[in-house]
Coordinates of C-alpha atoms and ligand atoms in Angstrom, one line a residue:
X7 CA -93.8 -35.2 -52.5
X8 CA -91.4 -36.5 -55.1
X9 CA -92.5 -39.4 -56.9
X10 CA -90.7 -42.3 -58.0
X11 CA -90.5 -45.0 -60.9
X12 CA -90.1 -48.5 -60.5
X13 CA -88.5 -50.1 -63.7
X14 CA -89.9 -53.5 -63.3
X15 CA -90.0 -56.6 -65.3
X16 CA -93.3 -58.8 -65.6
X17 CA -91.2 -62.2 -66.7
X18 CA -91.7 -64.0 -70.0
X19 CA -95.5 -64.1 -69.9
X20 CA -96.9 -66.5 -67.2
X21 CA -98.4 -64.6 -64.6
X22 CA -96.9 -66.8 -62.0
X23 CA -93.5 -65.9 -63.0
X24 CA -93.7 -62.5 -62.1
X25 CA -92.0 -61.7 -58.7
X26 CA -93.9 -61.1 -55.6
X27 CA -92.2 -57.6 -55.4
X28 CA -93.6 -56.6 -58.8
X29 CA -97.0 -57.9 -57.9
X30 CA -96.9 -56.0 -54.4
X31 CA -95.6 -52.8 -56.4
X32 CA -98.6 -53.2 -59.2
X33 CA -101.2 -53.2 -56.3
X34 CA -100.1 -50.1 -54.6
X35 CA -99.1 -47.9 -57.7
X36 CA -101.1 -44.8 -58.8
X37 CA -100.0 -45.4 -62.4
X38 CA -99.2 -48.7 -64.4
X39 CA -97.8 -48.0 -67.4
X40 CA -97.1 -51.9 -69.5
X41 CA -96.1 -52.8 -72.8
X42 CA -97.6 -55.3 -75.0
X43 CA -95.1 -57.4 -75.0
X44 CA -95.7 -58.5 -71.2
X45 CA -98.6 -60.9 -73.1
X46 CA -102.0 -61.1 -73.2
X47 CA -102.3 -63.7 -69.7
X48 CA -100.7 -61.0 -67.7
X49 CA -102.4 -58.0 -69.5
X50 CA -105.6 -59.8 -68.4
X51 CA -105.0 -60.1 -64.9
X52 CA -103.6 -56.4 -64.7
X53 CA -107.0 -54.9 -63.8
X54 CA -107.6 -57.2 -61.2
X55 CA -104.1 -56.6 -59.6
X56 CA -103.8 -52.9 -59.9
X57 CA -105.6 -50.2 -58.0
X58 CA -104.1 -47.1 -59.7
X59 CA -104.6 -45.9 -63.3
X60 CA -103.3 -48.5 -66.2
X61 CA -102.1 -47.2 -69.1
X62 CA -101.1 -50.0 -72.2
X63 CA -98.3 -48.5 -73.9
X64 CA -98.5 -51.0 -76.7
X65 CA -101.9 -49.4 -77.7
X66 CA -102.6 -46.6 -80.0
X67 CA -102.7 -43.1 -78.1
X68 CA -105.3 -41.0 -80.0
X69 CA -104.0 -41.1 -83.8
X70 CA -100.8 -42.6 -83.0
X71 CA -99.1 -45.3 -81.3
X72 CA -96.8 -44.4 -78.2
X73 CA -93.3 -43.5 -79.3
X74 CA -90.4 -44.0 -76.6
X75 CA -90.4 -40.0 -76.6
X76 CA -94.1 -39.9 -75.4
X77 CA -93.6 -42.8 -72.8
X78 CA -90.6 -41.0 -71.5
X79 CA -92.5 -37.5 -71.1
X80 CA -95.3 -39.4 -69.7
X81 CA -93.2 -41.1 -67.0
X82 CA -91.7 -37.8 -66.1
X83 CA -94.9 -36.1 -66.0
X84 CA -96.7 -38.9 -63.6
X85 CA -93.4 -38.8 -61.5
X86 CA -92.9 -35.4 -61.2
X87 CA -96.6 -34.8 -59.9
X88 CA -95.6 -36.9 -57.0
X89 CA -97.0 -40.4 -58.2
X90 CA -95.8 -43.8 -57.5
X91 CA -95.0 -45.4 -61.2
X92 CA -94.5 -48.8 -62.3
X93 CA -93.2 -48.9 -65.9
X94 CA -93.9 -52.9 -66.5
X95 CA -91.7 -54.4 -69.3
X96 CA -91.8 -58.0 -70.6
X97 CA -89.0 -60.2 -69.3
X98 CA -86.1 -58.0 -67.4
X99 CA -86.2 -54.4 -68.1
X100 CA -82.5 -54.5 -68.7
X101 CA -82.5 -57.2 -71.1
X102 CA -82.8 -55.6 -74.6
X103 CA -85.9 -53.7 -73.3
X104 CA -84.6 -50.1 -73.6
X105 CA -84.6 -49.9 -69.6
X106 CA -81.3 -48.3 -69.7
X107 CA -82.5 -45.3 -71.6
X108 CA -85.5 -44.8 -69.5
X109 CA -83.6 -44.9 -66.9
X110 CA -81.0 -42.4 -67.9
X111 CA -83.5 -40.2 -69.3
X112 CA -85.2 -40.1 -65.8
X113 CA -82.3 -39.6 -63.9
X114 CA -81.4 -36.8 -65.9
X115 CA -84.5 -35.2 -64.9
X116 CA -83.9 -35.8 -61.3
X117 CA -86.4 -38.7 -60.9
X118 CA -85.9 -41.3 -58.3
X119 CA -85.7 -44.8 -60.2
X120 CA -85.5 -48.1 -58.9
X121 CA -85.0 -51.3 -61.1
X122 CA -87.0 -54.3 -60.3
X123 CA -85.4 -57.4 -62.0
X124 CA -87.9 -59.7 -63.9
X125 CA -87.1 -63.1 -65.3
X126 CA -85.8 -62.8 -68.9
X127 CA -87.3 -64.5 -71.7
X128 CA -83.6 -65.0 -73.0
X129 CA -83.5 -68.0 -70.0
X130 CA -86.9 -68.5 -69.4
X131 CA -88.0 -69.6 -73.1
X132 CA -85.2 -72.0 -73.6
X133 CA -85.9 -73.6 -69.8
X134 CA -89.6 -73.9 -71.2
X135 CA -88.0 -76.1 -73.9
X136 CA -85.8 -78.1 -71.5
X137 CA -82.9 -76.3 -72.9
X138 CA -80.2 -75.4 -70.4
X139 CA -77.8 -72.7 -71.4
X140 CA -74.9 -74.1 -69.7
X141 CA -74.0 -77.4 -68.8
X142 CA -70.9 -78.8 -67.8
X143 CA -68.8 -80.1 -70.6
X144 CA -71.2 -78.9 -73.2
X145 CA -71.4 -75.2 -73.0
X146 CA -69.6 -73.0 -70.5
X147 CA -70.5 -69.6 -72.0
X148 CA -73.6 -67.9 -73.3
X149 CA -74.4 -64.9 -75.7
X150 CA -77.3 -63.1 -75.9
X151 CA -77.7 -61.1 -79.5
X152 CA -80.5 -59.3 -81.1
X153 CA -81.9 -60.6 -84.5
X154 CA -83.7 -57.4 -85.2
X155 CA -81.1 -56.1 -87.6
X156 CA -80.6 -57.8 -90.9
X157 CA -77.2 -59.3 -90.9
X158 CA -76.5 -58.4 -94.5
X159 CA -77.0 -54.7 -93.9
X160 CA -74.2 -52.6 -93.7
X161 CA -73.1 -51.0 -90.7
X162 CA -74.9 -53.6 -88.3
X163 CA -73.9 -53.5 -84.7
X164 CA -73.9 -57.2 -84.4
X165 CA -70.8 -59.0 -85.9
X166 CA -72.4 -62.4 -86.8
X167 CA -68.8 -63.4 -88.5
X168 CA -67.4 -63.2 -85.1
X169 CA -70.2 -64.9 -83.3
X170 CA -69.9 -68.0 -85.5
X171 CA -66.8 -68.5 -84.0
X172 CA -67.5 -68.4 -80.5
X173 CA -68.0 -71.7 -79.0
X174 CA -71.2 -72.2 -76.5
X175 CA -74.8 -71.2 -76.7
X176 CA -76.2 -68.5 -78.5
X177 CA -79.7 -67.2 -77.7
X178 CA -81.2 -64.6 -80.1
X179 CA -84.1 -62.6 -79.3
X180 CA -86.4 -60.5 -81.8
X181 CA -84.9 -62.6 -84.6
X182 CA -87.8 -64.7 -86.1
X183 CA -88.4 -62.7 -89.5
X184 CA -84.4 -62.7 -89.9
X185 CA -83.6 -66.4 -89.1
X186 CA -82.9 -67.3 -92.6
X187 CA -80.1 -64.8 -93.4
X188 CA -79.0 -65.0 -89.8
X189 CA -78.4 -68.8 -90.2
X190 CA -76.8 -68.1 -93.5
X191 CA -74.5 -65.8 -92.1
X192 CA -73.2 -67.9 -89.1
X193 CA -72.6 -70.8 -91.6
X194 CA -71.0 -68.9 -94.0
X195 CA -68.4 -67.9 -91.3
X196 CA -67.7 -71.5 -90.3
X197 CA -70.4 -72.6 -87.5
X198 CA -71.5 -76.0 -88.4
X199 CA -74.5 -76.6 -90.3
X200 CA -75.5 -79.5 -88.2
X201 CA -75.5 -77.2 -84.9
X202 CA -78.7 -78.2 -83.1
X203 CA -81.2 -75.3 -82.9
X204 CA -84.2 -74.4 -81.3
X205 CA -87.1 -71.6 -81.6
X206 CA -89.7 -70.8 -78.8
X207 CA -92.5 -69.3 -79.3
X208 CA -94.9 -67.6 -76.7
X209 CA -92.9 -69.2 -74.3
X210 CA -94.6 -70.0 -71.1
X211 CA -98.0 -68.7 -72.4
X212 CA -100.7 -71.3 -72.9
X213 CA -100.0 -71.1 -76.7
X214 CA -96.1 -72.0 -76.3
X215 CA -94.7 -73.9 -79.5
X216 CA -91.4 -75.3 -79.8
X217 CA -89.6 -76.1 -83.3
X218 CA -86.3 -78.0 -83.1
X219 CA -84.0 -78.6 -86.1
X220 CA -80.2 -77.6 -87.0
X221 CA -78.5 -74.4 -88.2
X222 CA -79.2 -75.3 -91.6
X223 CA -82.8 -76.1 -91.1
X224 CA -84.1 -74.2 -88.1
X225 CA -85.1 -71.0 -90.5
X226 CA -87.3 -73.2 -92.9
X227 CA -88.8 -75.3 -90.1
X228 CA -89.7 -72.2 -88.1
X229 CA -91.3 -70.7 -91.5
X230 CA -93.3 -73.8 -92.2
X231 CA -94.7 -74.1 -88.5
X232 CA -95.9 -70.5 -89.1
X233 CA -93.9 -69.2 -85.8
X234 CA -94.7 -65.5 -85.0
X235 CA -93.0 -63.1 -82.7
X236 CA -92.4 -63.2 -79.7
X237 CA -90.2 -66.1 -80.2
X238 CA -86.4 -66.9 -79.0
X239 CA -83.9 -69.1 -80.7
X240 CA -81.3 -71.3 -79.1
X241 CA -78.2 -72.5 -81.3
X242 CA -75.8 -74.8 -79.7
X243 CA -75.0 -78.3 -78.2
X244 CA -77.5 -77.4 -75.2
X245 CA -80.2 -77.8 -77.5
X246 CA -80.0 -81.8 -77.2
X247 CA -78.5 -81.4 -73.7
X248 CA -81.5 -83.5 -72.1
X249 CA -82.3 -85.8 -74.8
X250 CA -85.3 -87.4 -72.4
X251 CA -87.4 -84.0 -72.7
X252 CA -88.2 -85.1 -76.4
X253 CA -87.3 -83.8 -79.6
X254 CA -90.7 -83.5 -80.9
X255 CA -92.4 -80.2 -82.8
X256 CA -95.2 -79.0 -80.7
Ligands
SAH26 N1 -86.8 -57.6 -72.3 C1 -87.4 -58.8 -72.7 C2 -86.9 -58.9 -73.8 C3 -87.5 -57.7 -74.7 S1 -86.8 -57.8 -76.6 C4 -86.9 -59.8 -71.8 O1 -86.0 -59.6 -71.1 O2 -87.3 -61.3 -72.1 C5 -88.2 -58.8 -77.2 C6 -87.9 -60.3 -77.5 O3 -87.8 -61.0 -76.4 C7 -89.1 -60.9 -78.4 O4 -88.7 -60.6 -79.8 C8 -88.4 -62.5 -78.1 O5 -87.1 -62.8 -78.7 C9 -88.3 -62.3 -76.7 N2 -89.6 -62.9 -76.0 C10 -90.5 -62.3 -75.3 N3 -91.3 -62.8 -74.6 C11 -91.1 -64.0 -75.2 C12 -91.7 -65.3 -74.9 N4 -92.9 -65.2 -73.9 N5 -91.3 -66.3 -75.5 C13 -90.3 -66.4 -76.2 N6 -89.7 -65.2 -76.7 C14 -89.7 -64.0 -75.8

């Protein structure tokens, strides 16, 4: 009997934001392989939900951490032995989650794969801070970008100069430690220093914190507050779209 891999999204962190489909799959899967990014609250509930084997790919494996190659090989191994595997990723598996790469790897080896979407933190983190990504007359377009790379690095895949010139909302994932150079690059290329900005740390989790500011000071405010990954930053007029939500720092 052939096995199958479900590439599933766990949502941004709050266990109740996981879909019923994912939850049902977790209950019956032979093997669940999850990342650390799914957050502690979900990790803590997994042993109660899952009846099969639980593998934390965010943990160390023997003398080293799981590499992407280890994970790919393990997925193939488990599915090839006829098991039903849930590969559980933070947010949505196809938004900066390497879901695409894992799916190609499995498909090339003839393994059946089904993607089960999750709520991405790119949308849920701003939402948890009362920030709509689009709003009539405020923002009609959204750009999701990784802040993982140093914007001053040569050969960077992200063209911050171009992004500075695009209207609308900018959502930066994996950018907490690079927020300084990113803001600088955006301002140097023409984005207004007074562009509203907000960073949401550990959105939808109990420890969620929100820091608000403007493009010119968001990096220093985030640093001063001691914000740590995972955090998502939103830039654009939408940050102040719902003033009734309050602008206090948490
Ligand atoms: N596939 C994931 C994103 C993976 S990249 C998704 O769709 O959400 C990892 C980045 O996601 C983090 O660096 C951070 O920017 C963001 N992120 C994940 N969980 C988050 C959370 N609870 N709060 C804020 N940002 C989060």
